[in-house]
């Protein structure tokens, strides 16, 4: 057998071995993370909660930990886990999934996996009848009730969370939903991280009216708010600045806004990593004071 033949045989064996090992490989899991299934029984909607615990959680049994709730968990958990590991390791992360049992009779195409976010994270119906019928925009109030009445009590019952240090983190539509929570039911969370909220003229008008309507009802609750946008998100810049003005508005319901964080040289997609890093730095400092 000549040298070339030997090399080819060796390469074939290596590739075969690699293929076998790859087929036997198991999925990667984030350390100290568990999944809890939960159903919104009123609407027969199945969700999952992805819970990541701090490394010392089972050692310090008398400790209670700050908690970060995030929507769009399938997109956020890996990045949020990495950032908090280095900046804020002693925090519990609760990722809320998209609905996992969407109707099979509706053709959602490529967005099937995350189609529920259009319904759950929005508070205004679409003015296009076919789109509205398909995606059911504007059901954010239902999802907020589910979070407040079912998800948060379950987490509080199961894990040692600090009830005075609970944070919401949302990006894009998730941040728009976070702005709705902040102005409709601010006492839901103590801190709000709103990254590049997908707001426009119509949603800003709604949020403006909502703030004026609900301010008197929540006068005793103080909220800390981190708001950011990519410098290249030109179409959303004016609306986001208007949102910042609404949040800053002085009244009986106190809110502290860090200012509008502009992520340099970033658009709606590339602003994500810096948004997570900057906001968790802010939250870590806030929590240590």
PDB file of N, CA and C in Angstrom, residues 80-167:
ATOM      1  N   UNK A  80     -27.487  36.182  27.890  1.00  0.00           N
ATOM      2  CA  UNK A  80     -27.714  36.697  29.239  1.00  0.00           C
ATOM      3  C   UNK A  80     -26.965  35.866  30.271  1.00  0.00           C
ATOM      4  N   UNK A  81     -26.918  34.569  30.061  1.00  0.00           N
ATOM      5  CA  UNK A  81     -26.171  33.691  30.961  1.00  0.00           C
ATOM      6  C   UNK A  81     -24.693  34.036  30.963  1.00  0.00           C
ATOM      7  N   UNK A  82     -24.127  34.245  29.777  1.00  0.00           N
ATOM      8  CA  UNK A  82     -22.710  34.573  29.683  1.00  0.00           C
ATOM      9  C   UNK A  82     -22.372  35.907  30.319  1.00  0.00           C
ATOM     10  N   UNK A  83     -23.194  36.908  30.057  1.00  0.00           N
ATOM     11  CA  UNK A  83     -22.923  38.247  30.596  1.00  0.00           C
ATOM     12  C   UNK A  83     -23.024  38.255  32.118  1.00  0.00           C
ATOM     13  N   UNK A  84     -24.070  37.637  32.661  1.00  0.00           N
ATOM     14  CA  UNK A  84     -24.238  37.643  34.115  1.00  0.00           C
ATOM     15  C   UNK A  84     -23.180  36.807  34.816  1.00  0.00           C
ATOM     16  N   UNK A  85     -22.672  35.788  34.169  1.00  0.00           N
ATOM     17  CA  UNK A  85     -21.628  34.962  34.782  1.00  0.00           C
ATOM     18  C   UNK A  85     -20.436  35.805  35.202  1.00  0.00           C
ATOM     19  N   UNK A  86     -20.093  36.799  34.388  1.00  0.00           N
ATOM     20  CA  UNK A  86     -18.910  37.616  34.662  1.00  0.00           C
ATOM     21  C   UNK A  86     -19.230  38.916  35.392  1.00  0.00           C
ATOM     22  N   UNK A  87     -20.426  39.442  35.211  1.00  0.00           N
ATOM     23  CA  UNK A  87     -20.740  40.762  35.773  1.00  0.00           C
ATOM     24  C   UNK A  87     -21.635  40.676  37.005  1.00  0.00           C
ATOM     25  N   UNK A  88     -22.576  39.744  36.996  1.00  0.00           N
ATOM     26  CA  UNK A  88     -23.545  39.646  38.092  1.00  0.00           C
ATOM     27  C   UNK A  88     -23.863  38.174  38.350  1.00  0.00           C
ATOM     28  N   UNK A  89     -22.889  37.424  38.868  1.00  0.00           N
ATOM     29  CA  UNK A  89     -23.045  35.972  38.982  1.00  0.00           C
ATOM     30  C   UNK A  89     -24.114  35.524  39.970  1.00  0.00           C
ATOM     31  N   UNK A  90     -24.391  36.322  40.984  1.00  0.00           N
ATOM     32  CA  UNK A  90     -25.354  35.918  42.009  1.00  0.00           C
ATOM     33  C   UNK A  90     -26.762  36.389  41.673  1.00  0.00           C
ATOM     34  N   UNK A  91     -27.254  35.943  40.533  1.00  0.00           N
ATOM     35  CA  UNK A  91     -28.596  36.318  40.098  1.00  0.00           C
ATOM     36  C   UNK A  91     -29.295  35.087  39.533  1.00  0.00           C
ATOM     37  N   UNK A  92     -30.585  35.004  39.749  1.00  0.00           N
ATOM     38  CA  UNK A  92     -31.404  33.959  39.140  1.00  0.00           C
ATOM     39  C   UNK A  92     -31.969  34.506  37.837  1.00  0.00           C
ATOM     40  N   UNK A  93     -31.858  33.727  36.770  1.00  0.00           N
ATOM     41  CA  UNK A  93     -32.423  34.119  35.472  1.00  0.00           C
ATOM     42  C   UNK A  93     -33.655  33.267  35.199  1.00  0.00           C
ATOM     43  N   UNK A  94     -34.736  33.916  34.801  1.00  0.00           N
ATOM     44  CA  UNK A  94     -35.957  33.213  34.412  1.00  0.00           C
ATOM     45  C   UNK A  94     -36.288  33.598  32.977  1.00  0.00           C
ATOM     46  N   UNK A  95     -36.093  32.676  32.062  1.00  0.00           N
ATOM     47  CA  UNK A  95     -36.426  32.913  30.666  1.00  0.00           C
ATOM     48  C   UNK A  95     -37.816  32.381  30.363  1.00  0.00           C
ATOM     49  N   UNK A  96     -38.668  33.220  29.802  1.00  0.00           N
ATOM     50  CA  UNK A  96     -40.040  32.832  29.465  1.00  0.00           C
ATOM     51  C   UNK A  96     -40.099  32.532  27.973  1.00  0.00           C
ATOM     52  N   UNK A  97     -40.455  31.315  27.640  1.00  0.00           N
ATOM     53  CA  UNK A  97     -40.447  30.888  26.241  1.00  0.00           C
ATOM     54  C   UNK A  97     -41.615  31.467  25.460  1.00  0.00           C
ATOM     55  N   UNK A  98     -41.592  31.217  24.159  1.00  0.00           N
ATOM     56  CA  UNK A  98     -42.757  31.480  23.321  1.00  0.00           C
ATOM     57  C   UNK A  98     -43.765  30.351  23.537  1.00  0.00           C
ATOM     58  N   UNK A  99     -44.991  30.550  23.112  1.00  0.00           N
ATOM     59  CA  UNK A  99     -45.975  29.473  23.220  1.00  0.00           C
ATOM     60  C   UNK A  99     -45.494  28.276  22.412  1.00  0.00           C
ATOM     61  N   UNK A 100     -45.607  27.097  23.001  1.00  0.00           N
ATOM     62  CA  UNK A 100     -45.048  25.901  22.377  1.00  0.00           C
ATOM     63  C   UNK A 100     -46.084  25.016  21.701  1.00  0.00           C
ATOM     64  N   UNK A 101     -47.352  25.357  21.802  1.00  0.00           N
ATOM     65  CA  UNK A 101     -48.393  24.545  21.164  1.00  0.00           C
ATOM     66  C   UNK A 101     -49.281  25.402  20.262  1.00  0.00           C
ATOM     67  N   UNK A 102     -48.652  26.161  19.379  1.00  0.00           N
ATOM     68  CA  UNK A 102     -49.416  26.981  18.442  1.00  0.00           C
ATOM     69  C   UNK A 102     -50.271  26.096  17.535  1.00  0.00           C
ATOM     70  N   UNK A 103     -51.402  26.620  17.120  1.00  0.00           N
ATOM     71  CA  UNK A 103     -52.346  25.856  16.310  1.00  0.00           C
ATOM     72  C   UNK A 103     -51.697  25.333  15.031  1.00  0.00           C
ATOM     73  N   UNK A 104     -51.929  24.063  14.752  1.00  0.00           N
ATOM     74  CA  UNK A 104     -51.399  23.446  13.534  1.00  0.00           C
ATOM     75  C   UNK A 104     -52.253  23.780  12.314  1.00  0.00           C
ATOM     76  N   UNK A 105     -53.418  24.368  12.537  1.00  0.00           N
ATOM     77  CA  UNK A 105     -54.309  24.688  11.418  1.00  0.00           C
ATOM     78  C   UNK A 105     -53.982  26.031  10.784  1.00  0.00           C
ATOM     79  N   UNK A 106     -53.068  26.783  11.400  1.00  0.00           N
ATOM     80  CA  UNK A 106     -52.663  28.085  10.871  1.00  0.00           C
ATOM     81  C   UNK A 106     -51.264  27.967  10.287  1.00  0.00           C
ATOM     82  N   UNK A 107     -51.084  28.462   9.075  1.00  0.00           N
ATOM     83  CA  UNK A 107     -49.775  28.416   8.423  1.00  0.00           C
ATOM     84  C   UNK A 107     -48.956  29.641   8.828  1.00  0.00           C
ATOM     85  N   UNK A 108     -48.083  29.455   9.814  1.00  0.00           N
ATOM     86  CA  UNK A 108     -47.227  30.551  10.268  1.00  0.00           C
ATOM     87  C   UNK A 108     -45.904  30.613   9.508  1.00  0.00           C
ATOM     88  N   UNK A 109     -45.664  29.619   8.652  1.00  0.00           N
ATOM     89  CA  UNK A 109     -44.443  29.633   7.850  1.00  0.00           C
ATOM     90  C   UNK A 109     -43.184  29.625   8.699  1.00  0.00           C
ATOM     91  N   UNK A 110     -42.208  30.437   8.306  1.00  0.00           N
ATOM     92  CA  UNK A 110     -40.905  30.453   8.968  1.00  0.00           C
ATOM     93  C   UNK A 110     -40.940  31.064  10.367  1.00  0.00           C
ATOM     94  N   UNK A 111     -42.030  31.735  10.728  1.00  0.00           N
ATOM     95  CA  UNK A 111     -42.087  32.381  12.046  1.00  0.00           C
ATOM     96  C   UNK A 111     -42.879  31.551  13.056  1.00  0.00           C
ATOM     97  N   UNK A 112     -43.218  30.307  12.705  1.00  0.00           N
ATOM     98  CA  UNK A 112     -44.047  29.485  13.594  1.00  0.00           C
ATOM     99  C   UNK A 112     -43.483  29.420  15.007  1.00  0.00           C
ATOM    100  N   UNK A 113     -42.180  29.198  15.138  1.00  0.00           N
ATOM    101  CA  UNK A 113     -41.577  29.006  16.463  1.00  0.00           C
ATOM    102  C   UNK A 113     -41.831  30.193  17.379  1.00  0.00           C
ATOM    103  N   UNK A 114     -41.809  31.404  16.806  1.00  0.00           N
ATOM    104  CA  UNK A 114     -41.958  32.599  17.643  1.00  0.00           C
ATOM    105  C   UNK A 114     -43.191  33.429  17.291  1.00  0.00           C
ATOM    106  N   UNK A 115     -44.171  32.814  16.639  1.00  0.00           N
ATOM    107  CA  UNK A 115     -45.371  33.550  16.223  1.00  0.00           C
ATOM    108  C   UNK A 115     -46.131  34.129  17.411  1.00  0.00           C
ATOM    109  N   UNK A 116     -46.066  33.478  18.552  1.00  0.00           N
ATOM    110  CA  UNK A 116     -46.831  33.948  19.714  1.00  0.00           C
ATOM    111  C   UNK A 116     -46.340  35.288  20.240  1.00  0.00           C
ATOM    112  N   UNK A 117     -45.108  35.661  19.947  1.00  0.00           N
ATOM    113  CA  UNK A 117     -44.582  36.935  20.470  1.00  0.00           C
ATOM    114  C   UNK A 117     -45.341  38.127  19.874  1.00  0.00           C
ATOM    115  N   UNK A 118     -45.857  37.985  18.659  1.00  0.00           N
ATOM    116  CA  UNK A 118     -46.611  39.078  18.043  1.00  0.00           C
ATOM    117  C   UNK A 118     -47.904  39.353  18.819  1.00  0.00           C
ATOM    118  N   UNK A 119     -48.462  38.312  19.379  1.00  0.00           N
ATOM    119  CA  UNK A 119     -49.678  38.435  20.192  1.00  0.00           C
ATOM    120  C   UNK A 119     -49.336  38.847  21.629  1.00  0.00           C
ATOM    121  N   UNK A 120     -48.385  38.147  22.227  1.00  0.00           N
ATOM    122  CA  UNK A 120     -48.106  38.308  23.660  1.00  0.00           C
ATOM    123  C   UNK A 120     -47.398  39.610  24.018  1.00  0.00           C
ATOM    124  N   UNK A 121     -46.569  40.130  23.116  1.00  0.00           N
ATOM    125  CA  UNK A 121     -45.755  41.300  23.461  1.00  0.00           C
ATOM    126  C   UNK A 121     -46.314  42.610  22.916  1.00  0.00           C
ATOM    127  N   UNK A 122     -47.486  42.565  22.293  1.00  0.00           N
ATOM    128  CA  UNK A 122     -48.061  43.782  21.696  1.00  0.00           C
ATOM    129  C   UNK A 122     -49.313  44.207  22.449  1.00  0.00           C
ATOM    130  N   UNK A 123     -49.650  45.480  22.330  1.00  0.00           N
ATOM    131  CA  UNK A 123     -50.824  46.009  23.033  1.00  0.00           C
ATOM    132  C   UNK A 123     -51.746  46.793  22.108  1.00  0.00           C
ATOM    133  N   UNK A 124     -51.480  46.748  20.806  1.00  0.00           N
ATOM    134  CA  UNK A 124     -52.326  47.408  19.816  1.00  0.00           C
ATOM    135  C   UNK A 124     -52.633  46.402  18.709  1.00  0.00           C
ATOM    136  N   UNK A 125     -53.887  46.314  18.316  1.00  0.00           N
ATOM    137  CA  UNK A 125     -54.266  45.405  17.241  1.00  0.00           C
ATOM    138  C   UNK A 125     -53.775  45.921  15.893  1.00  0.00           C
ATOM    139  N   UNK A 126     -53.534  45.010  14.969  1.00  0.00           N
ATOM    140  CA  UNK A 126     -53.150  45.391  13.614  1.00  0.00           C
ATOM    141  C   UNK A 126     -54.357  45.968  12.883  1.00  0.00           C
ATOM    142  N   UNK A 127     -54.113  46.959  12.032  1.00  0.00           N
ATOM    143  CA  UNK A 127     -55.208  47.538  11.249  1.00  0.00           C
ATOM    144  C   UNK A 127     -55.436  46.776   9.949  1.00  0.00           C
ATOM    145  N   UNK A 128     -54.732  45.646   9.791  1.00  0.00           N
ATOM    146  CA  UNK A 128     -54.917  44.782   8.627  1.00  0.00           C
ATOM    147  C   UNK A 128     -55.676  43.529   9.073  1.00  0.00           C
ATOM    148  N   UNK A 129     -56.939  43.374   8.662  1.00  0.00           N
ATOM    149  CA  UNK A 129     -57.788  42.283   9.168  1.00  0.00           C
ATOM    150  C   UNK A 129     -57.179  40.888   9.036  1.00  0.00           C
ATOM    151  N   UNK A 130     -56.554  40.582   7.905  1.00  0.00           N
ATOM    152  CA  UNK A 130     -55.981  39.248   7.714  1.00  0.00           C
ATOM    153  C   UNK A 130     -54.809  39.007   8.666  1.00  0.00           C
ATOM    154  N   UNK A 131     -53.979  40.029   8.832  1.00  0.00           N
ATOM    155  CA  UNK A 131     -52.840  39.920   9.746  1.00  0.00           C
ATOM    156  C   UNK A 131     -53.330  39.773  11.183  1.00  0.00           C
ATOM    157  N   UNK A 132     -54.336  40.560  11.549  1.00  0.00           N
ATOM    158  CA  UNK A 132     -54.877  40.503  12.908  1.00  0.00           C
ATOM    159  C   UNK A 132     -55.483  39.135  13.198  1.00  0.00           C
ATOM    160  N   UNK A 133     -56.217  38.592  12.251  1.00  0.00           N
ATOM    161  CA  UNK A 133     -56.843  37.285  12.443  1.00  0.00           C
ATOM    162  C   UNK A 133     -55.793  36.200  12.640  1.00  0.00           C
ATOM    163  N   UNK A 134     -54.696  36.308  11.920  1.00  0.00           N
ATOM    164  CA  UNK A 134     -53.659  35.276  11.968  1.00  0.00           C
ATOM    165  C   UNK A 134     -52.820  35.360  13.235  1.00  0.00           C
ATOM    166  N   UNK A 135     -52.397  36.562  13.596  1.00  0.00           N
ATOM    167  CA  UNK A 135     -51.426  36.713  14.688  1.00  0.00           C
ATOM    168  C   UNK A 135     -52.018  37.233  15.997  1.00  0.00           C
ATOM    169  N   UNK A 136     -53.238  37.753  15.962  1.00  0.00           N
ATOM    170  CA  UNK A 136     -53.908  38.203  17.189  1.00  0.00           C
ATOM    171  C   UNK A 136     -53.099  39.244  17.966  1.00  0.00           C
ATOM    172  N   UNK A 137     -52.629  40.259  17.269  1.00  0.00           N
ATOM    173  CA  UNK A 137     -51.881  41.341  17.919  1.00  0.00           C
ATOM    174  C   UNK A 137     -52.716  41.979  19.040  1.00  0.00           C
ATOM    175  N   UNK A 138     -52.012  42.543  20.028  1.00  0.00           N
ATOM    176  CA  UNK A 138     -52.678  43.348  21.042  1.00  0.00           C
ATOM    177  C   UNK A 138     -53.118  42.624  22.294  1.00  0.00           C
ATOM    178  N   UNK A 139     -52.573  41.428  22.546  1.00  0.00           N
ATOM    179  CA  UNK A 139     -52.979  40.652  23.716  1.00  0.00           C
ATOM    180  C   UNK A 139     -51.954  40.730  24.848  1.00  0.00           C
ATOM    181  N   UNK A 140     -51.173  41.793  24.878  1.00  0.00           N
ATOM    182  CA  UNK A 140     -50.154  41.935  25.911  1.00  0.00           C
ATOM    183  C   UNK A 140     -50.717  41.901  27.319  1.00  0.00           C
ATOM    184  N   UNK A 141     -51.911  42.441  27.511  1.00  0.00           N
ATOM    185  CA  UNK A 141     -52.526  42.444  28.847  1.00  0.00           C
ATOM    186  C   UNK A 141     -52.763  41.023  29.343  1.00  0.00           C
ATOM    187  N   UNK A 142     -53.160  40.129  28.440  1.00  0.00           N
ATOM    188  CA  UNK A 142     -53.358  38.727  28.816  1.00  0.00           C
ATOM    189  C   UNK A 142     -52.040  38.101  29.261  1.00  0.00           C
ATOM    190  N   UNK A 143     -50.983  38.381  28.524  1.00  0.00           N
ATOM    191  CA  UNK A 143     -49.686  37.788  28.850  1.00  0.00           C
ATOM    192  C   UNK A 143     -49.144  38.360  30.157  1.00  0.00           C
ATOM    193  N   UNK A 144     -49.365  39.639  30.383  1.00  0.00           N
ATOM    194  CA  UNK A 144     -48.922  40.250  31.636  1.00  0.00           C
ATOM    195  C   UNK A 144     -49.660  39.629  32.822  1.00  0.00           C
ATOM    196  N   UNK A 145     -50.940  39.397  32.683  1.00  0.00           N
ATOM    197  CA  UNK A 145     -51.708  38.739  33.749  1.00  0.00           C
ATOM    198  C   UNK A 145     -51.155  37.352  34.033  1.00  0.00           C
ATOM    199  N   UNK A 146     -50.805  36.630  32.983  1.00  0.00           N
ATOM    200  CA  UNK A 146     -50.219  35.292  33.126  1.00  0.00           C
ATOM    201  C   UNK A 146     -48.896  35.362  33.885  1.00  0.00           C
ATOM    202  N   UNK A 147     -48.064  36.332  33.549  1.00  0.00           N
ATOM    203  CA  UNK A 147     -46.778  36.493  34.228  1.00  0.00           C
ATOM    204  C   UNK A 147     -46.988  36.843  35.700  1.00  0.00           C
ATOM    205  N   UNK A 148     -47.861  37.783  35.973  1.00  0.00           N
ATOM    206  CA  UNK A 148     -48.082  38.264  37.342  1.00  0.00           C
ATOM    207  C   UNK A 148     -48.777  37.217  38.217  1.00  0.00           C
ATOM    208  N   UNK A 149     -49.765  36.535  37.675  1.00  0.00           N
ATOM    209  CA  UNK A 149     -50.604  35.653  38.488  1.00  0.00           C
ATOM    210  C   UNK A 149     -50.158  34.204  38.518  1.00  0.00           C
ATOM    211  N   UNK A 150     -49.310  33.809  37.569  1.00  0.00           N
ATOM    212  CA  UNK A 150     -48.925  32.400  37.500  1.00  0.00           C
ATOM    213  C   UNK A 150     -47.407  32.196  37.486  1.00  0.00           C
ATOM    214  N   UNK A 151     -46.708  32.890  36.594  1.00  0.00           N
ATOM    215  CA  UNK A 151     -45.266  32.653  36.478  1.00  0.00           C
ATOM    216  C   UNK A 151     -44.514  33.151  37.706  1.00  0.00           C
ATOM    217  N   UNK A 152     -44.712  34.388  38.085  1.00  0.00           N
ATOM    218  CA  UNK A 152     -43.959  34.951  39.210  1.00  0.00           C
ATOM    219  C   UNK A 152     -44.279  34.261  40.539  1.00  0.00           C
ATOM    220  N   UNK A 153     -45.538  33.945  40.837  1.00  0.00           N
ATOM    221  CA  UNK A 153     -45.809  33.192  42.068  1.00  0.00           C
ATOM    222  C   UNK A 153     -45.157  31.809  42.068  1.00  0.00           C
ATOM    223  N   UNK A 154     -45.133  31.135  40.912  1.00  0.00           N
ATOM    224  CA  UNK A 154     -44.488  29.824  40.832  1.00  0.00           C
ATOM    225  C   UNK A 154     -42.995  29.931  41.109  1.00  0.00           C
ATOM    226  N   UNK A 155     -42.351  30.934  40.513  1.00  0.00           N
ATOM    227  CA  UNK A 155     -40.916  31.132  40.731  1.00  0.00           C
ATOM    228  C   UNK A 155     -40.641  31.465  42.193  1.00  0.00           C
ATOM    229  N   UNK A 156     -41.453  32.333  42.778  1.00  0.00           N
ATOM    230  CA  UNK A 156     -41.266  32.726  44.178  1.00  0.00           C
ATOM    231  C   UNK A 156     -41.465  31.552  45.129  1.00  0.00           C
ATOM    232  N   UNK A 157     -42.366  30.653  44.778  1.00  0.00           N
ATOM    233  CA  UNK A 157     -42.642  29.488  45.616  1.00  0.00           C
ATOM    234  C   UNK A 157     -41.539  28.443  45.501  1.00  0.00           C
ATOM    235  N   UNK A 158     -40.919  28.351  44.327  1.00  0.00           N
ATOM    236  CA  UNK A 158     -39.964  27.279  44.052  1.00  0.00           C
ATOM    237  C   UNK A 158     -38.529  27.658  44.376  1.00  0.00           C
ATOM    238  N   UNK A 159     -38.192  28.942  44.219  1.00  0.00           N
ATOM    239  CA  UNK A 159     -36.804  29.381  44.374  1.00  0.00           C
ATOM    240  C   UNK A 159     -36.706  30.535  45.370  1.00  0.00           C
ATOM    241  N   UNK A 160     -35.502  30.720  45.905  1.00  0.00           N
ATOM    242  CA  UNK A 160     -35.280  31.764  46.907  1.00  0.00           C
ATOM    243  C   UNK A 160     -34.953  33.085  46.207  1.00  0.00           C
ATOM    244  N   UNK A 161     -35.982  33.765  45.773  1.00  0.00           N
ATOM    245  CA  UNK A 161     -35.794  35.043  45.089  1.00  0.00           C
ATOM    246  C   UNK A 161     -35.966  36.184  46.080  1.00  0.00           C
ATOM    247  N   UNK A 162     -35.281  37.280  45.806  1.00  0.00           N
ATOM    248  CA  UNK A 162     -35.424  38.497  46.602  1.00  0.00           C
ATOM    249  C   UNK A 162     -36.605  39.286  46.038  1.00  0.00           C
ATOM    250  N   UNK A 163     -37.709  39.367  46.759  1.00  0.00           N
ATOM    251  CA  UNK A 163     -38.906  40.036  46.215  1.00  0.00           C
ATOM    252  C   UNK A 163     -38.737  41.535  46.033  1.00  0.00           C
ATOM    253  N   UNK A 164     -37.655  42.096  46.574  1.00  0.00           N
ATOM    254  CA  UNK A 164     -37.420  43.543  46.439  1.00  0.00           C
ATOM    255  C   UNK A 164     -36.447  43.871  45.313  1.00  0.00           C
ATOM    256  N   UNK A 165     -35.991  42.853  44.588  1.00  0.00           N
ATOM    257  CA  UNK A 165     -35.004  43.080  43.522  1.00  0.00           C
ATOM    258  C   UNK A 165     -35.332  42.191  42.325  1.00  0.00           C
ATOM    259  N   UNK A 166     -36.406  42.547  41.627  1.00  0.00           N
ATOM    260  CA  UNK A 166     -36.858  41.776  40.474  1.00  0.00           C
ATOM    261  C   UNK A 166     -36.796  42.658  39.225  1.00  0.00           C
ATOM    262  N   UNK A 167     -36.198  42.126  38.190  1.00  0.00           N
ATOM    263  CA  UNK A 167     -35.919  42.904  36.977  1.00  0.00           C
ATOM    264  C   UNK A 167     -36.570  42.261  35.764  1.00  0.00           C
TER     265      UNK A 167
END
